[in-house]
PDB file of C-alpha atoms in Angstrom:
ATOM      1  CA  MET S 790      31.428  20.596   8.470  1.00  0.00           C
ATOM      2  CA  LYS S 791      28.230  18.472   8.980  1.00  0.00           C
ATOM      3  CA  LYS S 792      26.428  16.931   6.387  1.00  0.00           C
ATOM      4  CA  LYS S 793      22.968  16.866   5.825  1.00  0.00           C
ATOM      5  CA  VAL S 794      20.085  14.288   7.167  1.00  0.00           C
ATOM      6  CA  HIS S 795      19.954  11.680   4.222  1.00  0.00           C
ATOM      7  CA  ILE S 796      16.365  10.944   4.388  1.00  0.00           C
ATOM      8  CA  TYR S 797      15.494   8.213   2.257  1.00  0.00           C
ATOM      9  CA  PHE S 798      12.265   7.094   0.593  1.00  0.00           C
ATOM     10  CA  ASN S 799      11.759   4.210  -1.222  1.00  0.00           C
ATOM     11  CA  ARG S 800       8.911   3.195  -3.355  1.00  0.00           C
ATOM     12  CA  TRP S 801       5.944   5.565  -2.697  1.00  0.00           C
ATOM     13  CA  PHE S 802       3.137   7.176  -3.543  1.00  0.00           C
ATOM     14  CA  SER S 803       2.794  11.159  -5.448  1.00  0.00           C
ATOM     15  CA  VAL S 804       2.020  11.724  -2.002  1.00  0.00           C
ATOM     16  CA  ALA S 805       5.433  11.421  -0.481  1.00  0.00           C
ATOM     17  CA  TYR S 806       6.501  14.512  -3.003  1.00  0.00           C
ATOM     18  CA  HIS S 807       4.429  16.689  -0.142  1.00  0.00           C
ATOM     19  CA  TYR S 808       6.411  14.748   2.509  1.00  0.00           C
ATOM     20  CA  MET S 809       9.647  15.726   1.278  1.00  0.00           C
ATOM     21  CA  ASN S 810       9.172  19.476  -0.011  1.00  0.00           C
ATOM     22  CA  LEU S 811       7.367  19.726   4.020  1.00  0.00           C
ATOM     23  CA  ILE S 812      10.628  17.819   4.848  1.00  0.00           C
ATOM     24  CA  ARG S 813      13.364  20.457   3.180  1.00  0.00           C
ATOM     25  CA  ASN S 814      11.843  23.623   4.310  1.00  0.00           C
ATOM     26  CA  ASN S 815      11.522  22.510   8.228  1.00  0.00           C
ATOM     27  CA  ALA S 816      10.857  25.270  10.442  1.00  0.00           C
ATOM     28  CA  ASP S 817      13.898  24.080  11.934  1.00  0.00           C
ATOM     29  CA  GLY S 818      16.158  25.290   9.145  1.00  0.00           C
ATOM     30  CA  LEU S 819      17.384  21.334   9.786  1.00  0.00           C
ATOM     31  CA  GLU S 820      19.754  20.737   6.363  1.00  0.00           C
ATOM     32  CA  VAL S 821      18.521  17.342   4.144  1.00  0.00           C
ATOM     33  CA  LYS S 822      19.271  16.018   1.344  1.00  0.00           C
ATOM     34  CA  LEU S 823      16.184  13.569  -0.116  1.00  0.00           C
ATOM     35  CA  PHE S 824      16.648   9.502  -1.699  1.00  0.00           C
ATOM     36  CA  GLY S 825      13.805   7.658  -3.877  1.00  0.00           C
ATOM     37  CA  THR S 826      13.275   4.778  -5.310  1.00  0.00           C
ATOM     38  CA  HIS S 827      10.415   3.915  -8.059  1.00  0.00           C
ATOM     39  CA  PRO S 828       9.905   1.787 -10.603  1.00  0.00           C
ATOM     40  CA  ASP S 829       9.010   4.220 -12.875  1.00  0.00           C
ATOM     41  CA  PRO S 830      11.568   7.153 -13.027  1.00  0.00           C
ATOM     42  CA  ARG S 831       8.760   9.639 -13.894  1.00  0.00           C
ATOM     43  CA  HIS S 832       6.635   8.818 -10.791  1.00  0.00           C
ATOM     44  CA  MET S 833       5.819  12.224  -9.039  1.00  0.00           C
ATOM     45  CA  SER S 834       7.372  11.109  -5.614  1.00  0.00           C
ATOM     46  CA  LEU S 835      10.877  11.674  -7.226  1.00  0.00           C
ATOM     47  CA  GLN S 836      10.531  15.134  -8.511  1.00  0.00           C
ATOM     48  CA  ALA S 837      11.366  16.167  -5.030  1.00  0.00           C
ATOM     49  CA  CYS S 838      14.086  13.833  -4.775  1.00  0.00           C
ATOM     50  CA  ASP S 839      17.838  15.562  -4.981  1.00  0.00           C
ATOM     51  CA  HIS S 840      18.897  11.703  -5.738  1.00  0.00           C
ATOM     52  CA  ALA S 841      17.422   9.688  -7.435  1.00  0.00           C
ATOM     53  CA  GLU S 842      17.301   5.833  -8.652  1.00  0.00           C
ATOM     54  CA  THR S 843      14.674   3.127 -10.646  1.00  0.00           C
ATOM     55  CA  GLU S 844      13.882   0.447  -8.436  1.00  0.00           C
ATOM     56  CA  PRO S 845      14.773  -3.133  -8.869  1.00  0.00           C
ATOM     57  CA  ALA S 846      11.187  -5.163  -9.321  1.00  0.00           C
ATOM     58  CA  LEU S 847      12.037  -7.805  -5.697  1.00  0.00           C
ATOM     59  CA  LYS S 848      10.211  -8.925  -3.060  1.00  0.00           C
ATOM     60  CA  GLY S 849      11.486 -10.952   0.675  1.00  0.00           C
ATOM     61  CA  MET S 850      14.502 -10.673   1.945  1.00  0.00           C
ATOM     62  CA  GLU S 851      15.756  -9.372  -1.533  1.00  0.00           C
ATOM     63  CA  TYR S 852      13.870  -6.482  -1.613  1.00  0.00           C
ATOM     64  CA  VAL S 853      15.550  -6.047   1.823  1.00  0.00           C
ATOM     65  CA  GLU S 854      19.361  -6.370   1.048  1.00  0.00           C
ATOM     66  CA  PHE S 855      18.277  -3.766  -1.950  1.00  0.00           C
ATOM     67  CA  CYS S 856      17.202  -1.242   0.390  1.00  0.00           C
ATOM     68  CA  VAL S 857      20.021  -2.132   2.895  1.00  0.00           C
ATOM     69  CA  GLU S 858      22.554  -1.739   0.478  1.00  0.00           C
ATOM     70  CA  PHE S 859      20.959   1.333  -0.559  1.00  0.00           C
ATOM     71  CA  CYS S 860      21.321   2.524   2.960  1.00  0.00           C
ATOM     72  CA  ARG S 861      24.680   1.548   3.058  1.00  0.00           C
ATOM     73  CA  LYS S 862      25.962   3.431  -0.421  1.00  0.00           C
ATOM     74  CA  HIS S 863      24.404   6.542   0.339  1.00  0.00           C
ATOM     75  CA  GLU S 864      24.659   6.869   3.261  1.00  0.00           C
ATOM     76  CA  ILE S 865      21.668   7.247   5.228  1.00  0.00           C
ATOM     77  CA  ASP S 866      20.509   8.617   8.304  1.00  0.00           C
ATOM     78  CA  VAL S 867      16.334   7.393   8.445  1.00  0.00           C
ATOM     79  CA  PHE S 868      14.848   5.545   5.728  1.00  0.00           C
ATOM     80  CA  ILE S 869      10.804   6.134   5.232  1.00  0.00           C
ATOM     81  CA  PRO S 870       8.814   3.484   3.456  1.00  0.00           C
ATOM     82  CA  ARG S 871       6.159   2.143   2.119  1.00  0.00           C
ATOM     83  CA  LEU S 872       6.500  -0.528  -0.544  1.00  0.00           C
ATOM     84  CA  HIS S 873       7.293  -4.018   1.784  1.00  0.00           C
ATOM     85  CA  MET S 874       6.967  -1.932   5.294  1.00  0.00           C
ATOM     86  CA  LEU S 875       6.699  -5.767   6.607  1.00  0.00           C
ATOM     87  CA  ASP S 876       9.789  -7.611   5.770  1.00  0.00           C
ATOM     88  CA  ILE S 877      11.514  -4.679   6.449  1.00  0.00           C
ATOM     89  CA  ALA S 878      10.530  -4.440   9.562  1.00  0.00           C
ATOM     90  CA  ARG S 879      11.282  -7.825  10.714  1.00  0.00           C
ATOM     91  CA  HIS S 880      15.069  -7.322   8.982  1.00  0.00           C
ATOM     92  CA  LEU S 881      15.711  -3.814  11.507  1.00  0.00           C
ATOM     93  CA  ASP S 882      18.862  -4.890  12.457  1.00  0.00           C
ATOM     94  CA  LEU S 883      20.663  -4.671   9.626  1.00  0.00           C
ATOM     95  CA  PHE S 884      19.660  -1.258   9.165  1.00  0.00           C
ATOM     96  CA  GLU S 885      20.864  -0.319  12.588  1.00  0.00           C
ATOM     97  CA  GLU S 886      24.234  -2.311  11.773  1.00  0.00           C
ATOM     98  CA  ILE S 887      24.915   0.303   9.772  1.00  0.00           C
ATOM     99  CA  GLY S 888      23.519   3.238  11.798  1.00  0.00           C
ATOM    100  CA  THR S 889      20.492   3.735   9.213  1.00  0.00           C
ATOM    101  CA  ARG S 890      16.769   4.614  11.718  1.00  0.00           C
ATOM    102  CA  VAL S 891      13.387   3.072   9.902  1.00  0.00           C
ATOM    103  CA  VAL S 892      10.276   4.923  10.078  1.00  0.00           C
ATOM    104  CA  VAL S 893       8.033   2.137  10.668  1.00  0.00           C
ATOM    105  CA  CYS S 894       5.932   0.103  12.810  1.00  0.00           C
ATOM    106  CA  ARG S 895       7.829  -2.097  15.133  1.00  0.00           C
ATOM    107  CA  ASP S 896       4.527  -4.356  16.323  1.00  0.00           C
ATOM    108  CA  THR S 897       5.093  -6.446  13.557  1.00  0.00           C
ATOM    109  CA  GLY S 898       2.298  -8.369  14.478  1.00  0.00           C
ATOM    110  CA  LEU S 899       0.103  -5.426  14.493  1.00  0.00           C
ATOM    111  CA  LEU S 900       2.290  -4.059  11.204  1.00  0.00           C
ATOM    112  CA  GLU S 901       1.454  -8.311   9.705  1.00  0.00           C
ATOM    113  CA  MET S 902      -2.993  -7.836  10.656  1.00  0.00           C
ATOM    114  CA  LEU S 903      -2.598  -4.361   9.182  1.00  0.00           C
ATOM    115  CA  MET S 904      -1.806  -5.372   5.662  1.00  0.00           C
ATOM    116  CA  GLU S 905      -4.119  -8.361   5.457  1.00  0.00           C
ATOM    117  CA  LYS S 906      -7.391  -6.880   5.509  1.00  0.00           C
ATOM    118  CA  ASP S 907      -9.732  -9.731   6.638  1.00  0.00           C
ATOM    119  CA  HIS S 908      -7.179 -10.244   9.274  1.00  0.00           C
ATOM    120  CA  PHE S 909      -8.069  -6.085  10.252  1.00  0.00           C
ATOM    121  CA  TYR S 910     -11.871  -6.663  10.075  1.00  0.00           C
ATOM    122  CA  LYS S 911     -12.092 -10.153  12.802  1.00  0.00           C
ATOM    123  CA  SER S 912      -9.515  -7.965  14.705  1.00  0.00           C
ATOM    124  CA  VAL S 913     -12.178  -5.269  15.058  1.00  0.00           C
ATOM    125  CA  GLU S 914     -15.101  -7.141  15.115  1.00  0.00           C
ATOM    126  CA  LYS S 915     -14.164  -8.477  17.916  1.00  0.00           C
ATOM    127  CA  THR S 916     -13.866  -4.711  19.816  1.00  0.00           C
ATOM    128  CA  GLY S 917     -16.822  -3.371  18.809  1.00  0.00           C
ATOM    129  CA  VAL S 918     -15.274   0.203  17.836  1.00  0.00           C
ATOM    130  CA  MET S 919     -16.589   0.385  14.177  1.00  0.00           C
ATOM    131  CA  VAL S 920     -19.404  -1.113  12.022  1.00  0.00           C
ATOM    132  CA  ILE S 921     -17.615  -3.633   9.532  1.00  0.00           C
ATOM    133  CA  PRO S 922     -19.846  -3.538   5.855  1.00  0.00           C
ATOM    134  CA  ASP S 923     -20.728  -6.773   5.041  1.00  0.00           C
ATOM    135  CA  TYR S 924     -17.785  -8.914   3.287  1.00  0.00           C
ATOM    136  CA  GLU S 925     -16.850 -11.904   2.509  1.00  0.00           C
ATOM    137  CA  VAL S 926     -13.088 -13.785   1.296  1.00  0.00           C
ATOM    138  CA  VAL S 927     -13.079 -15.648  -2.111  1.00  0.00           C
ATOM    139  CA  ASN S 928     -10.003 -17.601  -3.738  1.00  0.00           C
ATOM    140  CA  ASP S 929     -11.862 -19.373  -7.152  1.00  0.00           C
ATOM    141  CA  ALA S 930     -13.988 -18.148  -9.123  1.00  0.00           C
ATOM    142  CA  GLU S 931     -17.606 -19.853  -7.970  1.00  0.00           C
ATOM    143  CA  GLY S 932     -16.544 -18.913  -4.561  1.00  0.00           C
ATOM    144  CA  PHE S 933     -16.198 -14.806  -5.815  1.00  0.00           C
ATOM    145  CA  LYS S 934     -20.284 -15.641  -7.444  1.00  0.00           C
ATOM    146  CA  ARG S 935     -21.488 -17.290  -4.667  1.00  0.00           C
ATOM    147  CA  ALA S 936     -20.618 -14.293  -2.195  1.00  0.00           C
ATOM    148  CA  TYR S 937     -21.044 -11.549  -4.799  1.00  0.00           C
ATOM    149  CA  ASP S 938     -24.848 -13.779  -5.349  1.00  0.00           C
ATOM    150  CA  ARG S 939     -25.281 -12.374  -1.794  1.00  0.00           C
ATOM    151  CA  LEU S 940     -24.496  -9.280  -1.335  1.00  0.00           C
ATOM    152  CA  THR S 941     -26.801  -8.510  -4.011  1.00  0.00           C
ATOM    153  CA  ALA S 942     -29.786 -10.273  -2.462  1.00  0.00           C
ATOM    154  CA  LEU S 943     -29.288  -8.311   1.085  1.00  0.00           C
ATOM    155  CA  GLY S 944     -29.180  -5.315  -1.019  1.00  0.00           C
ATOM    156  CA  HIS S 945     -26.290  -4.155  -1.757  1.00  0.00           C
ATOM    157  CA  ARG S 946     -23.498  -2.770  -4.415  1.00  0.00           C
ATOM    158  CA  VAL S 947     -20.657  -4.991  -4.741  1.00  0.00           C
ATOM    159  CA  CYS S 948     -16.360  -4.238  -4.911  1.00  0.00           C
ATOM    160  CA  PHE S 949     -13.933  -6.082  -4.553  1.00  0.00           C
ATOM    161  CA  LYS S 950      -9.609  -5.720  -3.494  1.00  0.00           C
ATOM    162  CA  PRO S 951      -7.249  -7.648  -3.485  1.00  0.00           C
ATOM    163  CA  THR S 952      -6.935  -8.839   1.122  1.00  0.00           C
ATOM    164  CA  ASN S 953      -3.394  -7.303   0.671  1.00  0.00           C
ATOM    165  CA  SER S 954      -3.034  -4.538  -1.345  1.00  0.00           C
ATOM    166  CA  GLU S 955      -1.832  -1.101  -0.469  1.00  0.00           C
ATOM    167  CA  GLY S 956      -4.000   2.180  -2.990  1.00  0.00           C
ATOM    168  CA  GLY S 957      -5.991   1.892  -5.183  1.00  0.00           C
ATOM    169  CA  VAL S 958      -4.316  -1.500  -6.383  1.00  0.00           C
ATOM    170  CA  GLY S 959      -6.987  -4.646  -7.503  1.00  0.00           C
ATOM    171  CA  PHE S 960      -9.680  -2.902  -6.477  1.00  0.00           C
ATOM    172  CA  ARG S 961     -13.188  -2.993  -8.946  1.00  0.00           C
ATOM    173  CA  ILE S 962     -17.181  -1.265  -8.288  1.00  0.00           C
ATOM    174  CA  ILE S 963     -19.258  -4.156 -10.116  1.00  0.00           C
ATOM    175  CA  ASP S 964     -21.611  -2.698 -12.556  1.00  0.00           C
ATOM    176  CA  ASP S 965     -23.787  -4.511 -14.739  1.00  0.00           C
ATOM    177  CA  THR S 966     -25.538  -1.006 -17.332  1.00  0.00           C
ATOM    178  CA  ARG S 967     -21.638   0.195 -18.698  1.00  0.00           C
ATOM    179  CA  ASP S 968     -20.702   0.660 -22.507  1.00  0.00           C
ATOM    180  CA  PRO S 969     -18.340  -1.109 -23.276  1.00  0.00           C
ATOM    181  CA  LEU S 970     -17.625   0.855 -26.795  1.00  0.00           C
ATOM    182  CA  GLU S 971     -18.008   4.259 -24.300  1.00  0.00           C
ATOM    183  CA  GLU S 972     -15.932   2.851 -21.873  1.00  0.00           C
ATOM    184  CA  LEU S 973     -13.192   2.133 -24.898  1.00  0.00           C
ATOM    185  CA  PHE S 974     -13.209   5.719 -25.874  1.00  0.00           C
ATOM    186  CA  GLY S 975     -13.645   7.084 -22.167  1.00  0.00           C
ATOM    187  CA  VAL S 976     -11.124   7.400 -19.741  1.00  0.00           C
ATOM    188  CA  SER S 977     -10.299   4.195 -17.903  1.00  0.00           C
ATOM    189  CA  THR S 978     -12.103   3.292 -14.841  1.00  0.00           C
ATOM    190  CA  ARG S 979     -12.415   0.719 -11.708  1.00  0.00           C
ATOM    191  CA  LEU S 980     -15.844  -0.507 -13.312  1.00  0.00           C
ATOM    192  CA  VAL S 981     -16.590  -3.970 -14.243  1.00  0.00           C
ATOM    193  CA  SER S 982     -19.078  -6.087 -15.165  1.00  0.00           C
ATOM    194  CA  PHE S 983     -19.860  -9.426 -13.765  1.00  0.00           C
ATOM    195  CA  ARG S 984     -19.186 -11.529 -16.329  1.00  0.00           C
ATOM    196  CA  ASP S 985     -16.512 -10.050 -16.732  1.00  0.00           C
ATOM    197  CA  ALA S 986     -14.837 -10.435 -14.045  1.00  0.00           C
ATOM    198  CA  TYR S 987     -16.233 -14.090 -13.510  1.00  0.00           C
ATOM    199  CA  GLN S 988     -14.743 -15.041 -16.993  1.00  0.00           C
ATOM    200  CA  ALA S 989     -11.188 -13.378 -15.390  1.00  0.00           C
ATOM    201  CA  LEU S 990     -11.346 -14.840 -12.387  1.00  0.00           C
ATOM    202  CA  GLY S 991     -12.177 -18.781 -13.531  1.00  0.00           C
ATOM    203  CA  THR S 992      -9.703 -18.520 -16.240  1.00  0.00           C
ATOM    204  CA  VAL S 993      -7.135 -20.069 -13.210  1.00  0.00           C
ATOM    205  CA  HIS S 994      -7.878 -22.963 -10.634  1.00  0.00           C
ATOM    206  CA  GLU S 995      -7.392 -20.411  -7.069  1.00  0.00           C
ATOM    207  CA  PHE S 996      -6.018 -16.967  -6.905  1.00  0.00           C
ATOM    208  CA  PRO S 997      -4.928 -15.055  -4.118  1.00  0.00           C
ATOM    209  CA  ASN S 998      -7.506 -13.932  -1.098  1.00  0.00           C
ATOM    210  CA  LEU S 999      -9.779 -11.547  -2.442  1.00  0.00           C
ATOM    211  CA  MET S1000     -12.213  -9.788  -0.303  1.00  0.00           C
ATOM    212  CA  VAL S1001     -16.265  -8.816  -1.370  1.00  0.00           C
ATOM    213  CA  MET S1002     -17.678  -6.433  -0.491  1.00  0.00           C
ATOM    214  CA  GLU S1003     -20.164  -4.261   0.348  1.00  0.00           C
ATOM    215  CA  HIS S1004     -19.931  -0.753  -1.780  1.00  0.00           C
ATOM    216  CA  LEU S1005     -19.997   2.068   1.085  1.00  0.00           C
ATOM    217  CA  PRO S1006     -20.262   5.086  -0.952  1.00  0.00           C
ATOM    218  CA  GLY S1007     -19.598   8.978   0.062  1.00  0.00           C
ATOM    219  CA  LEU S1008     -16.903  10.381   0.263  1.00  0.00           C
ATOM    220  CA  GLU S1009     -13.505   8.539   2.308  1.00  0.00           C
ATOM    221  CA  TYR S1010     -11.076   9.557   4.957  1.00  0.00           C
ATOM    222  CA  SER S1011      -7.825   8.168   5.674  1.00  0.00           C
ATOM    223  CA  ILE S1012      -5.802   8.318   9.080  1.00  0.00           C
ATOM    224  CA  ASP S1013      -2.473   8.999   8.614  1.00  0.00           C
ATOM    225  CA  CYS S1014      -0.455   7.943  12.806  1.00  0.00           C
ATOM    226  CA  PHE S1015       2.503   9.342  14.152  1.00  0.00           C
ATOM    227  CA  ALA S1016       3.877   8.240  16.825  1.00  0.00           C
ATOM    228  CA  SER S1017       7.330   7.560  18.937  1.00  0.00           C
ATOM    229  CA  LYS S1018       9.540   4.592  19.126  1.00  0.00           C
ATOM    230  CA  GLU S1019       7.617   3.381  22.496  1.00  0.00           C
ATOM    231  CA  GLY S1020       4.177   3.686  20.367  1.00  0.00           C
ATOM    232  CA  GLU S1021       2.955   7.237  21.789  1.00  0.00           C
ATOM    233  CA  LEU S1022       0.757   8.876  19.592  1.00  0.00           C
ATOM    234  CA  LEU S1023       2.263  12.637  18.056  1.00  0.00           C
ATOM    235  CA  ALA S1024       0.421  12.993  15.642  1.00  0.00           C
ATOM    236  CA  ALA S1025      -3.106  12.640  13.822  1.00  0.00           C
TER     237      ALA S1025
END
């Protein structure tokens, strides 16, 4: 009897819940068993798994080794990573040795450029494929203040986010019209005053690169691409 195809998602966004159910209900009738790990055992993505485990807080090679061991232990056929994709992509040979295929961009130079937002902006500036919003990269409080002053002088509302960050982690919009007391009793918000942000950043001599940007209002669109191992675009 042929075993089910074992598919593993590491720490993903909530949308993985829908991806997993689409895979489970595939039109070809392929039988699958879905595995997932996440630091939060109650995370939405894990609700679609046949087998879920709590993920440890690891980085770099230690995290890669955790994923390799998980794949070996559970005889994973296909691994679809989200967290630490670049580290995983750099060590694909470790997964191939145990018979696990990894669905990830194999061009580590391209992946590294996409992971660092300022590197991506610099690369597309040369092509003219899109208009780049005004921004500055800073790593100390005074640099943050100078960038904020310059962007507001241009008439922009200002937001900021770490250059290496996924989803909404670390994203804030500067708003000096906030009512702190009202917010304390209201819903959580991504708004922060300039004073609060400046004071918080000033508690350290230097912090990881932060992109201070012109805020773009309106609808946000995400384009997800799926390509073959050779780089042929299959769906977008």
